Coordinates of C-alpha atoms in Angstrom, one line a residue:
M498 CA 10.4 79.3 44.6
T499 CA 13.2 81.4 43.6
Q500 CA 15.5 81.3 46.8
N501 CA 13.4 77.4 47.4
I502 CA 16.1 76.6 43.5
M503 CA 18.0 78.9 44.4
K504 CA 18.9 77.7 48.5
R505 CA 18.6 74.5 47.0
L506 CA 21.5 74.5 44.2
A507 CA 23.8 76.1 46.9
E508 CA 23.7 73.2 49.1
L509 CA 25.2 71.0 46.2
P510 CA 28.8 71.4 46.7
E511 CA 28.0 70.9 50.4
M512 CA 26.8 67.5 50.3
S513 CA 28.7 64.2 50.3
T514 CA 29.2 62.1 47.2
Q515 CA 26.4 59.7 49.0
K516 CA 23.8 62.4 49.4
L517 CA 24.2 63.4 45.8
K518 CA 23.5 59.9 44.8
T519 CA 20.8 59.9 46.7
L520 CA 19.0 62.9 45.1
W521 CA 20.8 61.5 41.6
R522 CA 18.0 59.1 42.1
E523 CA 15.6 60.8 43.5
L524 CA 15.4 63.5 40.6
F525 CA 16.7 60.6 37.6
N526 CA 14.8 57.4 38.9
K527 CA 17.8 55.8 37.7
E528 CA 21.3 55.2 39.5
P529 CA 23.8 57.9 39.3
P530 CA 26.7 57.5 36.9
G531 CA 30.3 56.8 37.8
Y532 CA 31.2 60.5 36.8
D533 CA 32.8 62.7 39.4
R534 CA 31.7 65.1 41.8
R535 CA 31.5 68.2 40.1
F536 CA 29.8 66.6 37.2
M537 CA 27.1 65.6 39.2
I538 CA 27.0 68.4 40.7
K539 CA 26.4 70.4 37.4
R540 CA 23.8 68.2 36.3
L541 CA 21.6 67.7 39.6
A542 CA 21.9 71.6 39.2
Y543 CA 20.6 72.1 35.0
R544 CA 18.2 69.3 36.2
I545 CA 16.9 71.2 39.7
Q546 CA 16.1 74.1 36.6
E547 CA 14.9 71.9 34.5
L548 CA 12.0 70.4 36.9
A549 CA 11.0 74.2 38.6
Y550 CA 10.9 76.5 35.1
G551 CA 10.6 73.6 32.5
G552 CA 13.2 72.2 30.1
H553 CA 13.8 73.1 26.3
S554 CA 10.9 73.4 24.2
E555 CA 10.1 70.4 21.6
E556 CA 10.8 72.4 18.6
T557 CA 14.5 73.4 20.3
K558 CA 14.8 69.9 20.8
A559 CA 14.0 68.5 17.4
R560 CA 16.9 71.2 16.3
L561 CA 19.0 70.0 18.0
Q562 CA 18.2 66.0 17.2
Q563 CA 18.6 68.0 13.0
L564 CA 22.6 69.1 14.3
A565 CA 23.3 66.0 15.6
N566 CA 22.2 64.0 13.0
D567 CA 23.9 66.2 10.9
D568 CA 26.6 64.9 8.3
V569 CA 28.4 67.4 7.7
L570 CA 28.7 68.6 11.2
Q571 CA 29.8 64.7 11.4
A572 CA 32.2 64.4 8.9
R573 CA 34.3 67.8 10.6
V574 CA 37.7 68.0 10.9
H575 CA 38.1 69.5 14.4
I576 CA 40.2 73.2 14.0
N577 CA 42.1 72.8 16.9
Q578 CA 44.1 70.2 15.9
R579 CA 47.0 69.2 13.2
S580 CA 46.2 66.1 10.9
D581 CA 47.6 64.1 13.1
G582 CA 46.0 64.5 16.3
Y583 CA 48.2 66.8 17.9
P584 CA 47.1 70.5 19.0
L585 CA 48.5 73.3 17.1
P586 CA 51.1 75.7 17.2
G587 CA 49.9 79.0 19.3
T588 CA 47.6 76.9 21.4
K589 CA 47.7 77.5 25.0
L590 CA 47.9 74.3 27.9
I591 CA 46.2 75.3 31.0
R592 CA 46.3 73.1 34.2
E593 CA 46.3 73.9 37.9
W594 CA 48.1 72.1 40.0
K595 CA 48.5 72.7 43.8
G596 CA 46.8 75.7 43.7
T597 CA 48.7 77.3 41.2
E598 CA 47.7 77.7 37.1
H599 CA 50.5 77.1 34.8
S600 CA 50.1 77.1 30.9
V601 CA 52.1 75.5 28.0
T602 CA 52.4 76.4 25.1
V603 CA 52.4 74.4 22.0
Q604 CA 54.6 75.4 19.6
E605 CA 56.7 74.1 16.3
G606 CA 58.6 71.3 17.9
G607 CA 57.6 70.6 21.2
F608 CA 55.7 73.1 23.8
E609 CA 56.9 76.1 26.1
Y610 CA 56.7 76.5 30.0
Q611 CA 58.0 79.7 31.5
G612 CA 60.0 80.3 28.8
R613 CA 61.3 77.2 28.5
P614 CA 61.3 74.6 25.2
F615 CA 60.7 71.1 26.5
G616 CA 60.3 67.9 24.3
S617 CA 57.2 66.3 25.2
L618 CA 54.0 67.3 27.7
S619 CA 55.1 64.5 30.0
A620 CA 58.3 66.1 30.1
V621 CA 56.5 69.8 31.4
A622 CA 54.4 68.0 33.8
R623 CA 57.9 66.6 35.5
E624 CA 59.1 69.5 36.1
I625 CA 55.3 70.7 37.3
T626 CA 54.9 67.7 39.6
G627 CA 58.3 66.7 39.8
T628 CA 56.9 63.3 39.3
R629 CA 56.7 61.3 36.6
W630 CA 53.3 61.7 34.5
N631 CA 52.2 61.8 31.3
G632 CA 51.6 64.4 29.7
W633 CA 49.1 64.1 27.5
T634 CA 46.6 62.9 30.9
F635 CA 48.3 65.5 33.4
F636 CA 46.6 68.5 30.7
G637 CA 43.2 66.4 30.1
I638 CA 43.4 66.0 26.7
K639 CA 43.3 62.9 24.5
R640 CA 46.3 61.0 22.9
P641 CA 47.4 62.5 19.8
G642 CA 46.5 60.0 16.4
K643 CA 44.2 60.0 13.9
V644 CA 41.4 62.3 13.2
K645 CA 38.5 60.9 11.6
Q646 CA 37.4 62.3 8.4

């Protein structure tokens, strides 16, 4: 049984998006979400294992629900953000672009990339790609804004 499960999991990345959607319908009995392939592959892999080996225990489900409803946890400020929503100085933002990993360090008044200062993430993204990008979008982070308190 384990080898069959492993084989099914190994086949997922090779499947077309259409086949992944068909498998989603079979395993979840509903339409697949509009997420990307990577999400669907991860979620399908989990579901295949869940059906084969069992899911979370009722005790674990109850504890997770309790944590989700915890007001103290709900009210926590993200510790990786300043009060204005920007990442803390020293935070490393990493993005792979055309097979090369690029690392940017958040500074007090801007960003550092390859030892050079930049005033914005958009400038860094332009340096990396050669085209105009919204820097926050390029690095896959939410735009700065007021953090919920």
